[in-house]
PDB file of C-alpha atoms in Angstrom:
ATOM      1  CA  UNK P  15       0.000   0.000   0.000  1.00 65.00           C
ATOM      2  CA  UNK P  16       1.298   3.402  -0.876  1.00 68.00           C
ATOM      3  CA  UNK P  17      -1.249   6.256  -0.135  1.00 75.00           C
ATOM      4  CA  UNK P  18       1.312   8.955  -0.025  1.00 83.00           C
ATOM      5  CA  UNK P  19       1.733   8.282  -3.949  1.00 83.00           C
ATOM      6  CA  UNK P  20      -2.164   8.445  -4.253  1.00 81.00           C
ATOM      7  CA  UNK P  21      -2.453  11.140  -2.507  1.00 83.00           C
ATOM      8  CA  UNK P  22       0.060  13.059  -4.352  1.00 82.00           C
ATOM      9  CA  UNK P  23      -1.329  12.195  -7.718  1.00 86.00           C
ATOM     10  CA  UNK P  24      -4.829  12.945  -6.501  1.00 85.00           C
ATOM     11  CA  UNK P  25      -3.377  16.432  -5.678  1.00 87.00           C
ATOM     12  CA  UNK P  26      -1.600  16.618  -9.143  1.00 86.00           C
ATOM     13  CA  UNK P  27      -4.016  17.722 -11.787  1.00 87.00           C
ATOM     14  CA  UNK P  28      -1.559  16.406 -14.612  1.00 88.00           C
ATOM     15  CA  UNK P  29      -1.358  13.166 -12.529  1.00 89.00           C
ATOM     16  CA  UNK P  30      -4.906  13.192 -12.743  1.00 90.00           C
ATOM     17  CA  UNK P  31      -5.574  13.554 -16.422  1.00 89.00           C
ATOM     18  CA  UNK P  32      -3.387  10.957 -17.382  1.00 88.00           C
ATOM     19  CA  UNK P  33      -4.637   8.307 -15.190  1.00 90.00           C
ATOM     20  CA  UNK P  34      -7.853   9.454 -16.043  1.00 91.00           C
ATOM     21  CA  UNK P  35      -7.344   8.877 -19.619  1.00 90.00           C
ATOM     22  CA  UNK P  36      -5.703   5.405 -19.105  1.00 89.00           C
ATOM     23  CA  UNK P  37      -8.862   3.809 -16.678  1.00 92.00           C
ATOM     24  CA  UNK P  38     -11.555   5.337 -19.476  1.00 91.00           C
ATOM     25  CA  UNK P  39      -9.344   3.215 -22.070  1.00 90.00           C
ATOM     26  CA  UNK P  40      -9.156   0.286 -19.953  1.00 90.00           C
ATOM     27  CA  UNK P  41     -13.247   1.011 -19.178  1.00 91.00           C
ATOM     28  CA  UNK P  42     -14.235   1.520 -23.046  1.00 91.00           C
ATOM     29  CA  UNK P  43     -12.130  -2.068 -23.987  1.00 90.00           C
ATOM     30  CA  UNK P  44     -14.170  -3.979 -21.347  1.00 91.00           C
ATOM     31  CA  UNK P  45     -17.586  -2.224 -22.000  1.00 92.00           C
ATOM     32  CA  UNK P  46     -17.204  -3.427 -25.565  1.00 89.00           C
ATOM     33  CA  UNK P  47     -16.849  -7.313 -24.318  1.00 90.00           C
ATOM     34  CA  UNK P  48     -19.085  -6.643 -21.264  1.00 89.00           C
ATOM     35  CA  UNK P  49     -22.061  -4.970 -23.459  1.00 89.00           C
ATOM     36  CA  UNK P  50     -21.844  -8.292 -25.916  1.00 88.00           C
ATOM     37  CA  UNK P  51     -21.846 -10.999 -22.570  1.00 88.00           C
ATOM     38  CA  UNK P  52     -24.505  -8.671 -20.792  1.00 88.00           C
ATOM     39  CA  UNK P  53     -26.771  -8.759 -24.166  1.00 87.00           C
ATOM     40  CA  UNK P  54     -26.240 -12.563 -24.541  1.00 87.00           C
ATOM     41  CA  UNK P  55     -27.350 -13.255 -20.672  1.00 85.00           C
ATOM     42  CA  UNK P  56     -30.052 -10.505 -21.236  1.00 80.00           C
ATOM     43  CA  UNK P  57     -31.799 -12.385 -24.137  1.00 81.00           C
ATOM     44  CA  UNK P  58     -30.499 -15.908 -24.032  1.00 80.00           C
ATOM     45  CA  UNK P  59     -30.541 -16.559 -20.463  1.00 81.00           C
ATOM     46  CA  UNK P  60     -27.089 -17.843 -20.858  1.00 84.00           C
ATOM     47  CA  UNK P  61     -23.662 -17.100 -19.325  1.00 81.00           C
ATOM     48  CA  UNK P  62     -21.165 -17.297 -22.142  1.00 86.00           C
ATOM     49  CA  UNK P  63     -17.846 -18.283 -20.397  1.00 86.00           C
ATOM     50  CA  UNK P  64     -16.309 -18.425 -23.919  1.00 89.00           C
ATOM     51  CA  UNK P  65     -16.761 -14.714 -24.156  1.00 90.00           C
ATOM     52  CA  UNK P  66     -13.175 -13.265 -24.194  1.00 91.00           C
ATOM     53  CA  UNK P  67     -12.095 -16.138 -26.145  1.00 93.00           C
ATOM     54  CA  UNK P  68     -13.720 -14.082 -28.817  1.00 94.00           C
ATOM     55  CA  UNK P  69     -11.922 -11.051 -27.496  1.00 94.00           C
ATOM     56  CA  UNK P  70      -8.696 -12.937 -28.405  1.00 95.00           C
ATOM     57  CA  UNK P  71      -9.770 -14.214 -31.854  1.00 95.00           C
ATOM     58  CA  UNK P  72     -10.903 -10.799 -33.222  1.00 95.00           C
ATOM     59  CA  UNK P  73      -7.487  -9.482 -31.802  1.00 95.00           C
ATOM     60  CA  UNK P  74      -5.533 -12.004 -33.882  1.00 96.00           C
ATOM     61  CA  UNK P  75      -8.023 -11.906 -36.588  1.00 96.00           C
ATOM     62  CA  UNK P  76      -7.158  -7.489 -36.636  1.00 96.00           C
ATOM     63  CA  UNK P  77      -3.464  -8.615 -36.448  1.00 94.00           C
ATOM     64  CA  UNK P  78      -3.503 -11.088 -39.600  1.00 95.00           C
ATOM     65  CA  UNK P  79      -5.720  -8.305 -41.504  1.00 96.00           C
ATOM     66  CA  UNK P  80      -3.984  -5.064 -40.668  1.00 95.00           C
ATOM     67  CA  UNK P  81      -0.423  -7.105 -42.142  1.00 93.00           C
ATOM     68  CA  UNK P  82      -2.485  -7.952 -45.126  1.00 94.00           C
ATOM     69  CA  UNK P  83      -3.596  -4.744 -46.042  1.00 93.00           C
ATOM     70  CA  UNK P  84      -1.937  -1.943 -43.620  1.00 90.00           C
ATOM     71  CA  UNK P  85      -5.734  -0.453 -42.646  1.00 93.00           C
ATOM     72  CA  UNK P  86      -6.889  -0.481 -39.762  1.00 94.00           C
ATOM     73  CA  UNK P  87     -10.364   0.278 -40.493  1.00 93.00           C
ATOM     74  CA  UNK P  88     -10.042  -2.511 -42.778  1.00 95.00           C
ATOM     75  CA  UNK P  89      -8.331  -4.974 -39.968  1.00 95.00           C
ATOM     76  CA  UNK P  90     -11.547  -3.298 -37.076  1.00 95.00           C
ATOM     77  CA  UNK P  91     -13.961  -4.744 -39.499  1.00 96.00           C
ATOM     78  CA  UNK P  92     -12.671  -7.659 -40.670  1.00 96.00           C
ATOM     79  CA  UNK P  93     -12.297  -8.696 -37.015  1.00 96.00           C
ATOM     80  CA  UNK P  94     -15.800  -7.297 -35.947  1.00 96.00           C
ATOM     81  CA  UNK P  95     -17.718  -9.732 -39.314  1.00 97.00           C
ATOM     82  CA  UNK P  96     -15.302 -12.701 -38.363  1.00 96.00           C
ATOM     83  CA  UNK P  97     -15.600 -13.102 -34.760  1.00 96.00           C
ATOM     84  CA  UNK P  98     -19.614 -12.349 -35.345  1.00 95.00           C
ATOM     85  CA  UNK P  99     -19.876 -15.303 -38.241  1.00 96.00           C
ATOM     86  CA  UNK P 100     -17.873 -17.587 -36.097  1.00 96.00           C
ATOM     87  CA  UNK P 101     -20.153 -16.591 -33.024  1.00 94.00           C
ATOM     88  CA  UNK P 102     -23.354 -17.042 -35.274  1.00 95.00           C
ATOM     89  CA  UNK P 103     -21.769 -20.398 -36.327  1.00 95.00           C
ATOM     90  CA  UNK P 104     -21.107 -21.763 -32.930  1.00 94.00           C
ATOM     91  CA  UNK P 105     -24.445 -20.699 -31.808  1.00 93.00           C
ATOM     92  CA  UNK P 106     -26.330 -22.518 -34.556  1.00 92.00           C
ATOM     93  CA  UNK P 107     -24.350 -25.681 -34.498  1.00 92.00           C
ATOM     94  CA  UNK P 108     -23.413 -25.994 -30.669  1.00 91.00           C
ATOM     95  CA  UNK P 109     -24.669 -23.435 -28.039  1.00 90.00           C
ATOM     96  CA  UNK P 110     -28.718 -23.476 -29.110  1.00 88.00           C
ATOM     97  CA  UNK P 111     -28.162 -27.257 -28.207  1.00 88.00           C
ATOM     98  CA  UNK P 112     -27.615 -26.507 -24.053  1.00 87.00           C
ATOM     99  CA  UNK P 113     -30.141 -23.692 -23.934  1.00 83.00           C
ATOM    100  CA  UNK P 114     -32.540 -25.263 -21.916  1.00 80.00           C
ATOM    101  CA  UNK P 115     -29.588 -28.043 -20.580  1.00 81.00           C
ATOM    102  CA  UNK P 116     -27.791 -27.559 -16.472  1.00 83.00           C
ATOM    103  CA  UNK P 117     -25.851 -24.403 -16.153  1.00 83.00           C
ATOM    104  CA  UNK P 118     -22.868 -26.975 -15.795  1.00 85.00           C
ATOM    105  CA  UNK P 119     -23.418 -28.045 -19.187  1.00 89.00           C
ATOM    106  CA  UNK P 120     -23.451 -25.054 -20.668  1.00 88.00           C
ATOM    107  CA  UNK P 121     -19.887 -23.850 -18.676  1.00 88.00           C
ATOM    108  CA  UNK P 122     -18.059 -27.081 -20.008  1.00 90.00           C
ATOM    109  CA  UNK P 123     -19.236 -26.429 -23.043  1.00 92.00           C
ATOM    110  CA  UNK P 124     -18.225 -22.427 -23.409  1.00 90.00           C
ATOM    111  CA  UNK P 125     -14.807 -23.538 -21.851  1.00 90.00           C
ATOM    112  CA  UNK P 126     -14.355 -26.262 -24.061  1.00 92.00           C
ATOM    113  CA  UNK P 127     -14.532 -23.355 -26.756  1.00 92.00           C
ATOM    114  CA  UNK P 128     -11.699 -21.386 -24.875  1.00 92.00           C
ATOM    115  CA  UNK P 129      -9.319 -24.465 -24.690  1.00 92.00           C
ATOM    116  CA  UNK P 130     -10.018 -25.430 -28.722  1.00 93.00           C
ATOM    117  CA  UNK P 131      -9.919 -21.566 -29.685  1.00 93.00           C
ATOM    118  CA  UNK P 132      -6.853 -21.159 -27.385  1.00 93.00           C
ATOM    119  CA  UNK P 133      -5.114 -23.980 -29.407  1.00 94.00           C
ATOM    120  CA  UNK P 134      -6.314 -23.082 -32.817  1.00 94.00           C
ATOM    121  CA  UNK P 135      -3.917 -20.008 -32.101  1.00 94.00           C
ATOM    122  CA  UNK P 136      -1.196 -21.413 -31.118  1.00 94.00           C
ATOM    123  CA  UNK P 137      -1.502 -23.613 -34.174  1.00 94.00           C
ATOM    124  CA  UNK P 138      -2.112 -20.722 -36.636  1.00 94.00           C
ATOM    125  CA  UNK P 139      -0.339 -17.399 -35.386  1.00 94.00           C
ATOM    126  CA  UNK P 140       1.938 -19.366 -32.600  1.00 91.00           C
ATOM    127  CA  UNK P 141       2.752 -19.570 -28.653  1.00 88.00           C
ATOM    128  CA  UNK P 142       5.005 -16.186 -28.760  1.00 90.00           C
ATOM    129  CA  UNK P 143       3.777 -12.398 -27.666  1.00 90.00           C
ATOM    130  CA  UNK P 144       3.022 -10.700 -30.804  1.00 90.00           C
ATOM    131  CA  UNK P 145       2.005  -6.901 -30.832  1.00 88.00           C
ATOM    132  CA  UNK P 146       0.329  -4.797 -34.280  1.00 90.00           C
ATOM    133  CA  UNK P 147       2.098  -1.379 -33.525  1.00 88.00           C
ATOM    134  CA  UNK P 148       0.407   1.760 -33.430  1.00 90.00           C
ATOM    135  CA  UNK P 149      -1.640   2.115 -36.745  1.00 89.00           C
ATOM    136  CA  UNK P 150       0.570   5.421 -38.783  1.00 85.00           C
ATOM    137  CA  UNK P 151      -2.526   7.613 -38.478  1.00 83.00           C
ATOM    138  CA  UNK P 152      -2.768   7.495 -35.180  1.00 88.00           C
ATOM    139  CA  UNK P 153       1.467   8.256 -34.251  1.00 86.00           C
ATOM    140  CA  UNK P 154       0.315  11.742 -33.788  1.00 84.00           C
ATOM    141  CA  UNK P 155       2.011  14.210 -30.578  1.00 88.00           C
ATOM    142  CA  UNK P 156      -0.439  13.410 -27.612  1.00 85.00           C
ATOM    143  CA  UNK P 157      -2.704  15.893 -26.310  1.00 85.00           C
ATOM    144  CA  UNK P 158      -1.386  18.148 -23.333  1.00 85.00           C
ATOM    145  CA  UNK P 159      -5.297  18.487 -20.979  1.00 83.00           C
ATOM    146  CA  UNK P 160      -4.379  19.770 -18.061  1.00 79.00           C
ATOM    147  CA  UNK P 161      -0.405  19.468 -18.191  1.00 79.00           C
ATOM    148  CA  UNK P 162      -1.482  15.624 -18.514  1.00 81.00           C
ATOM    149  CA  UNK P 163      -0.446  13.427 -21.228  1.00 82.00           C
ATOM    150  CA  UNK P 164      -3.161  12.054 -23.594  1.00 86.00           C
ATOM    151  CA  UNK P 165      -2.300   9.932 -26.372  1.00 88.00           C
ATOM    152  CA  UNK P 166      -4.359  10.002 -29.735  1.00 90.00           C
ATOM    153  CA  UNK P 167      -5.472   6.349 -29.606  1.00 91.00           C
ATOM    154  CA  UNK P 168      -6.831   6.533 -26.366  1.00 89.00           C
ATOM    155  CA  UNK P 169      -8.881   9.259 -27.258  1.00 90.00           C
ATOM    156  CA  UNK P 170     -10.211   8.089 -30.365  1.00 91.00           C
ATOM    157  CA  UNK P 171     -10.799   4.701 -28.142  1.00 91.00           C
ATOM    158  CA  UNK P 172     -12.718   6.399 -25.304  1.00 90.00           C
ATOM    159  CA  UNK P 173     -14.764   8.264 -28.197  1.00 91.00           C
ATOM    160  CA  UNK P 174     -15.529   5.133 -30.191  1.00 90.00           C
ATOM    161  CA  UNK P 175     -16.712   3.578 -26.978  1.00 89.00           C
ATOM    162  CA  UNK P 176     -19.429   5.630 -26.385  1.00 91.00           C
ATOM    163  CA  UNK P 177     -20.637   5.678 -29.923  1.00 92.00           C
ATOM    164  CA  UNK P 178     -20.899   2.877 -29.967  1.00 90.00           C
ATOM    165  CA  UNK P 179     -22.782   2.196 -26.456  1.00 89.00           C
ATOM    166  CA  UNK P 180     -25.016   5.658 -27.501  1.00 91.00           C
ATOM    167  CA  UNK P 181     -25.975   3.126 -30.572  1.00 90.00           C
ATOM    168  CA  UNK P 182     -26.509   0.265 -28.793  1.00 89.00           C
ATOM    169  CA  UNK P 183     -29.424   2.513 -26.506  1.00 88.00           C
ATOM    170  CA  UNK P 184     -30.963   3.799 -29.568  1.00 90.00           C
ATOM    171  CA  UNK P 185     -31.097   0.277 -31.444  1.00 88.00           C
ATOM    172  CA  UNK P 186     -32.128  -1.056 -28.286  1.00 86.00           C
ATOM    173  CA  UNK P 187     -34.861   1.094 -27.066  1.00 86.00           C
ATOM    174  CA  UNK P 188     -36.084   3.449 -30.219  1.00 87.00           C
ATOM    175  CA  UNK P 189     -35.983   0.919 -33.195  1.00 89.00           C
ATOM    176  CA  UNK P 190     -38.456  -2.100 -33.909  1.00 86.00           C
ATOM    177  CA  UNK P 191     -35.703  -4.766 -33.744  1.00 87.00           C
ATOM    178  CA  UNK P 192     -34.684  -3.629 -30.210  1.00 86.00           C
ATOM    179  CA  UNK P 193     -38.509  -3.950 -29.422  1.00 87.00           C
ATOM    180  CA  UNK P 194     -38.759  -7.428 -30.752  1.00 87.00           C
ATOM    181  CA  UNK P 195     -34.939  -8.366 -29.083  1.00 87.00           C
ATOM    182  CA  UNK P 196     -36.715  -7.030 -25.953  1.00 83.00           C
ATOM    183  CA  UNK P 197     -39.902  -8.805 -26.698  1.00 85.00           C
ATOM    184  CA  UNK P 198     -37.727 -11.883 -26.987  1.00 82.00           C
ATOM    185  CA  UNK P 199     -35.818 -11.895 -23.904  1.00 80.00           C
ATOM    186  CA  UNK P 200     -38.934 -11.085 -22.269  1.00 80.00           C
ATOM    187  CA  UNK P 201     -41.422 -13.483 -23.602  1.00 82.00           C
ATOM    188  CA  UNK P 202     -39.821 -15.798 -25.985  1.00 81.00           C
ATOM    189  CA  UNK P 203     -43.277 -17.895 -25.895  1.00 79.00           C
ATOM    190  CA  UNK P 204     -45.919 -15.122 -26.815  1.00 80.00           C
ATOM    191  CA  UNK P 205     -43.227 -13.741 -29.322  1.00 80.00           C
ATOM    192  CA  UNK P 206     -42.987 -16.841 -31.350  1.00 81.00           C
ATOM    193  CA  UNK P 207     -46.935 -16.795 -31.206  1.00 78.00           C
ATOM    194  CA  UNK P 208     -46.746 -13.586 -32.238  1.00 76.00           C
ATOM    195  CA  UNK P 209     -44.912 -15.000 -35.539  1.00 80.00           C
ATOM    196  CA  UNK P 210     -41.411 -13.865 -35.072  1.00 82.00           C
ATOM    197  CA  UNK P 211     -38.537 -16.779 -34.891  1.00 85.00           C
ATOM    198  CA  UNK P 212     -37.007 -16.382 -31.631  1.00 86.00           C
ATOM    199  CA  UNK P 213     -34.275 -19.016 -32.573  1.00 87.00           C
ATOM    200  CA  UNK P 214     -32.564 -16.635 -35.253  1.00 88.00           C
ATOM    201  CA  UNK P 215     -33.280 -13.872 -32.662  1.00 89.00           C
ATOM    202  CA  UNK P 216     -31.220 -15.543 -30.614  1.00 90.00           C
ATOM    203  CA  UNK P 217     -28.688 -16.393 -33.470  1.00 91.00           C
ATOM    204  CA  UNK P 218     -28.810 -12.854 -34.191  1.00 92.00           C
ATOM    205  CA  UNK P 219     -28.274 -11.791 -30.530  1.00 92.00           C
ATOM    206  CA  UNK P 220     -25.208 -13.904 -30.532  1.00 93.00           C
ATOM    207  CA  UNK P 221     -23.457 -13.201 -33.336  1.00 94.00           C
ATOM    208  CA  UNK P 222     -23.728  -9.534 -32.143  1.00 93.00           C
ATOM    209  CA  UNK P 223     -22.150 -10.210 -29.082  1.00 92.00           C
ATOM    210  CA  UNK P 224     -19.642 -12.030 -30.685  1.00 93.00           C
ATOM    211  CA  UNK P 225     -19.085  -9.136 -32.897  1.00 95.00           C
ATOM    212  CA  UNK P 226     -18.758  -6.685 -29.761  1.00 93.00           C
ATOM    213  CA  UNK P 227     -15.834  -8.484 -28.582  1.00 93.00           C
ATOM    214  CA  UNK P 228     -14.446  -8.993 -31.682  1.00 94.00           C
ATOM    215  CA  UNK P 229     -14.015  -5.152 -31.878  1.00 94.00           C
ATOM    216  CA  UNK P 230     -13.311  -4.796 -28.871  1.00 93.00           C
ATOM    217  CA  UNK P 231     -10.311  -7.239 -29.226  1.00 94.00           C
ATOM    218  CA  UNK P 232      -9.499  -5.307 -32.358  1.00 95.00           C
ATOM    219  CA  UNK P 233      -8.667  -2.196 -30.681  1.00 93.00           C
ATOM    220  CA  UNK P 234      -7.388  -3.364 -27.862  1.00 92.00           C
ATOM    221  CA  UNK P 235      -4.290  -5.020 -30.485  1.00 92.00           C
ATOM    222  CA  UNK P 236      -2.179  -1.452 -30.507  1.00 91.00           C
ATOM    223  CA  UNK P 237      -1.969  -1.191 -27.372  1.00 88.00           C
ATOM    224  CA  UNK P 238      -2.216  -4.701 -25.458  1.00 88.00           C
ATOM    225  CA  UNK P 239      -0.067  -7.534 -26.772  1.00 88.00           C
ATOM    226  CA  UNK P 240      -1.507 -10.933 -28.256  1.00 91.00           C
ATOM    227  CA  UNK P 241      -0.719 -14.355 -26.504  1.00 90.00           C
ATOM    228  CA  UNK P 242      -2.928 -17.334 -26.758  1.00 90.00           C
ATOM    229  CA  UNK P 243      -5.510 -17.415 -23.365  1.00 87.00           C
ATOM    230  CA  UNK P 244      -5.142 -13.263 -23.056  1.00 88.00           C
ATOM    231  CA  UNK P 245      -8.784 -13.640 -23.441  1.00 86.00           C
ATOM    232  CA  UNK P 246      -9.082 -15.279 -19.870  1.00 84.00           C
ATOM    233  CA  UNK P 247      -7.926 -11.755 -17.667  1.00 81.00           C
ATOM    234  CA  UNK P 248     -10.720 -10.215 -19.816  1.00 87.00           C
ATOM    235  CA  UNK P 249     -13.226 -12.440 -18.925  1.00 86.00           C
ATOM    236  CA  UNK P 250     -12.949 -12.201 -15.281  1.00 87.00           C
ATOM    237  CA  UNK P 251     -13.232  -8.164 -14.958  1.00 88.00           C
ATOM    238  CA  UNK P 252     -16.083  -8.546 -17.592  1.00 88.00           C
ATOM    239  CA  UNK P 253     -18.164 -10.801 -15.228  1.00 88.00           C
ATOM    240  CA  UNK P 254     -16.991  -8.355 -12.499  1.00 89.00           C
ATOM    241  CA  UNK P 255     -18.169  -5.254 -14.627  1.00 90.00           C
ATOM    242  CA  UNK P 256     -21.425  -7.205 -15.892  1.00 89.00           C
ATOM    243  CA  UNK P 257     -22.206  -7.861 -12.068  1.00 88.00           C
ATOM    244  CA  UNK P 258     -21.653  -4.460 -10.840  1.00 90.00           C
ATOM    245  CA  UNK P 259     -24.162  -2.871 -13.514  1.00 88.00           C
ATOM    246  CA  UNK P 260     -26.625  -5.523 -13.429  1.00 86.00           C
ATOM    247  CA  UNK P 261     -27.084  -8.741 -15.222  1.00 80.00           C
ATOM    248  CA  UNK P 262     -28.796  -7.860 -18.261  1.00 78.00           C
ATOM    249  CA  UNK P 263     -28.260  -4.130 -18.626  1.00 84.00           C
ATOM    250  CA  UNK P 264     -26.017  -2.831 -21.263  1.00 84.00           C
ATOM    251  CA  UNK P 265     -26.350   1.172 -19.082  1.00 87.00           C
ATOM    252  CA  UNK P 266     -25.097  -0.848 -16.563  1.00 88.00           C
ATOM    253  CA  UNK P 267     -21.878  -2.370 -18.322  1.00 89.00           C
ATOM    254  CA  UNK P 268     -20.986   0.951 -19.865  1.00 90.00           C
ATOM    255  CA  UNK P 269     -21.182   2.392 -15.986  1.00 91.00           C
ATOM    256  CA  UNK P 270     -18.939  -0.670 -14.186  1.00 91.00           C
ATOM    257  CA  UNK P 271     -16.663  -0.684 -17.294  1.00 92.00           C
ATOM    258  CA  UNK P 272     -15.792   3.072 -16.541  1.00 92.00           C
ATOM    259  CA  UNK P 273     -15.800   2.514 -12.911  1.00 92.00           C
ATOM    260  CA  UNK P 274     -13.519  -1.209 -12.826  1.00 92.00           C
ATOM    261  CA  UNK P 275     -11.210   1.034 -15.502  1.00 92.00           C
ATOM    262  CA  UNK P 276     -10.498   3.901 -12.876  1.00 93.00           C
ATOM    263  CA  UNK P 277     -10.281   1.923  -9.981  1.00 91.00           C
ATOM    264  CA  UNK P 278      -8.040  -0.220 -11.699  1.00 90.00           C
ATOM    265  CA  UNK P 279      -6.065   3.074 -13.108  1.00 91.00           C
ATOM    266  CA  UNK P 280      -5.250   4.619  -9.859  1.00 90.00           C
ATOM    267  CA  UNK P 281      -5.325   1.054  -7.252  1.00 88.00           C
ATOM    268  CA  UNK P 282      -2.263   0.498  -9.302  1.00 88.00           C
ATOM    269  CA  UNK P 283      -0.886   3.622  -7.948  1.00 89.00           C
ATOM    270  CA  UNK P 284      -2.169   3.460  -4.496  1.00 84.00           C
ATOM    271  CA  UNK P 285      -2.797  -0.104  -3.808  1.00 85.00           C
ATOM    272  CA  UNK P 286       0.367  -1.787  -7.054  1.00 82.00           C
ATOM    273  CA  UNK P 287      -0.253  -5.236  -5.250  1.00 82.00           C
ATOM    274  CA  UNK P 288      -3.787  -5.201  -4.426  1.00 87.00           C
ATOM    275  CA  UNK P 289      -5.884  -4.115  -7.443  1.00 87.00           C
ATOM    276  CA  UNK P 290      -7.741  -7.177  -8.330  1.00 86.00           C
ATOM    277  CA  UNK P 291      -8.441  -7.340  -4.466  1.00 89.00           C
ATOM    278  CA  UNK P 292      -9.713  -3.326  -4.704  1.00 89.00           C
ATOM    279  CA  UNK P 293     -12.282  -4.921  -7.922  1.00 89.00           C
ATOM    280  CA  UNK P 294     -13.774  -7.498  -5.847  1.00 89.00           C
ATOM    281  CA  UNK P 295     -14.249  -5.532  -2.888  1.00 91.00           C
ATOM    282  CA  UNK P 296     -16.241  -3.028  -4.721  1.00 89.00           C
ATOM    283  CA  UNK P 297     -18.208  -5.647  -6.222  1.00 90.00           C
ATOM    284  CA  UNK P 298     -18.997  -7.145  -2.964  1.00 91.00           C
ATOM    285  CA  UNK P 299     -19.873  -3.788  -1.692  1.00 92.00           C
ATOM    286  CA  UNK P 300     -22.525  -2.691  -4.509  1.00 90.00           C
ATOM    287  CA  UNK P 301     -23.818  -6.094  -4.536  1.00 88.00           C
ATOM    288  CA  UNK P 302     -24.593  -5.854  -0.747  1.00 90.00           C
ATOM    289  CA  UNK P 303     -25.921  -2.244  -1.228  1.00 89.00           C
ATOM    290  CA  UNK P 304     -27.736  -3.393  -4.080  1.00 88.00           C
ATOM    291  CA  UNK P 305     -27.854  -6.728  -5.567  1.00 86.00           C
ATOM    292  CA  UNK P 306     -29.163  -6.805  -8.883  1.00 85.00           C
ATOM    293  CA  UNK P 307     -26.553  -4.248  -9.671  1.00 85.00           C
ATOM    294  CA  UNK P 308     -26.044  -0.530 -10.218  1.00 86.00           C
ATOM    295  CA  UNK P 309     -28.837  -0.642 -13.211  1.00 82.00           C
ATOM    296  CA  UNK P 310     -30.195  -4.039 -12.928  1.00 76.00           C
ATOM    297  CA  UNK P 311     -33.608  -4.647 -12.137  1.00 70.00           C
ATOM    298  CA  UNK P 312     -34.691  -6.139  -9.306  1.00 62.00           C
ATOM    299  CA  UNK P 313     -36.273  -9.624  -9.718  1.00 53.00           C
ATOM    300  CA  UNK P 314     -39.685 -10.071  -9.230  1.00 48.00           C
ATOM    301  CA  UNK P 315     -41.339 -11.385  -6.536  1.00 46.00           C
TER     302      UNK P 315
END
């Protein structure tokens, strides 16, 4: 534990900015795999332990397609479309098969996914670290906020995050197919009376998620580093930040992703040996203040 160097950077407004700035990058990467998990439990029902495994394939899928053609945009989509098709592929084939199976079943299943996907890599892109480099449009001077040091990428990061979780609202609550999404998570039964086909709902839910965390593994490759099972850390602070906002809610994964991102930020300042501890506490704390999470609704009775 070192307060004094908290302190002093919570004193130090350039200390601030830059800290800042690295917890909203670390809280706009996990909101992307978060909101993709949250909407799967939301409208499936299930937890999908494979989740960051997708993380890691759309991160080696960007690396693979940024070599190819030297675009990023090009490598962010390629990643997003394959990571969703393989997502829409594993639901039709393997996942719709242990909807309605134990929760055990469906956990041995999603983590025989991460130890397949985990050797596929190895097989294909190899064992070793491997890193994409800052894209050449982006090796720009960093922003000075504040005497604080703000690189590009973050900020074009923190700015695509919340594009793309304004989108997300608006799909979800202002459009027909959030309506029917909603309809189906709610009341699967009435809304396949109703004539709609909740099965390729579900597909379609999937592959979305799947997508999420295929961009979100996309651009996290700049700055992170590649290694087969990096999708595993990601994971566990997803399930913390989907927890914290509320099963279900993707309001809620946008607000723990920001708020697991800071505390992660500056813990490693005050707290360099404890910071996974500091997550769990404050999970345990909100979920004893309120247990369905910061947005999540409360059951019913």
């Amino acid at each position: 534990m070192d307060s004094t160097a908290l302190f002093d950077c919570l004193s130090d407004l350039s200390c601030i900015v830059t800290q800042t700035s690295t917890g909203l990058i670390s809280g706009a990467l996990l909101f992307l795999v978060a909101a993709g998990l949250t909407l799967i439990f939301g409208v499936l029902r299930v937890i999908n332990f494979g989740h960051g495994s997708l993380y890691m394939l759309g991160a080696y899928i960007a690396l693979s397609a940024y070599r190819v053609s030297g675009s990023f945009t090009i490598a962010t989509l390629s990643a997003a479309l394959g990571v969703g098709l393989f997502g829409l592929a594993f639901e039709r084939l393997i996942m719709r098969r242990v909807y309605n199976a134990d929760v055990l079943m469906q956990l041995l299943v999603c983590y025989a996914l991460i130890l397949i996907l985990d050797d596929v890599v190895k097989i294909v892109w190899g064992a070793e670290f491997q890193s994409m480099g800052m894209p050449e449009y982006f090796q720009a001077p960093p922003l000075f906020i504040g005497g604080g040091i703000v690189p590009v990428f973050y900020l074009f990061l923190i700015i695509a995050a919340f594009l793309i979780a304004l989108v997300l609202w608006y799909v979800l609550t202002k459009t027909h197919m959030g309506k029917v999404v909603r309809a189906a998570a709610h009341n699967p039964t009435m809304t396949s009376v109703l004539g709609l086909n909740t099965n390729w709902i579900y597909a379609g839910v999937f592959a979305f998620g799947g997508a999420l965390a295929g961009l979100a593994g996309a651009l996290a490759a700049p700055v992170r580093s590649m290694s087969p099972g990096v999708g595993f850390s990601i994971l566990i602070e997803s399930f913390i930040v989907t927890v914290i906002g509320g099963m279900g809610s993707v309001s809620g994964a946008l607000v723990g992703a920001l708020l697991i991102g800071l505390i992660r930020s500056f813990g490693s300042i005050g707290f360099p040996l404890f910071v996974e501890g500091i997550m769990f506490i404050a999970m345990a704390l909100i979920l004893v203040l309120k247990p369905s999470g910061l947005l999540g609704k409360e059951p019913r009775p």
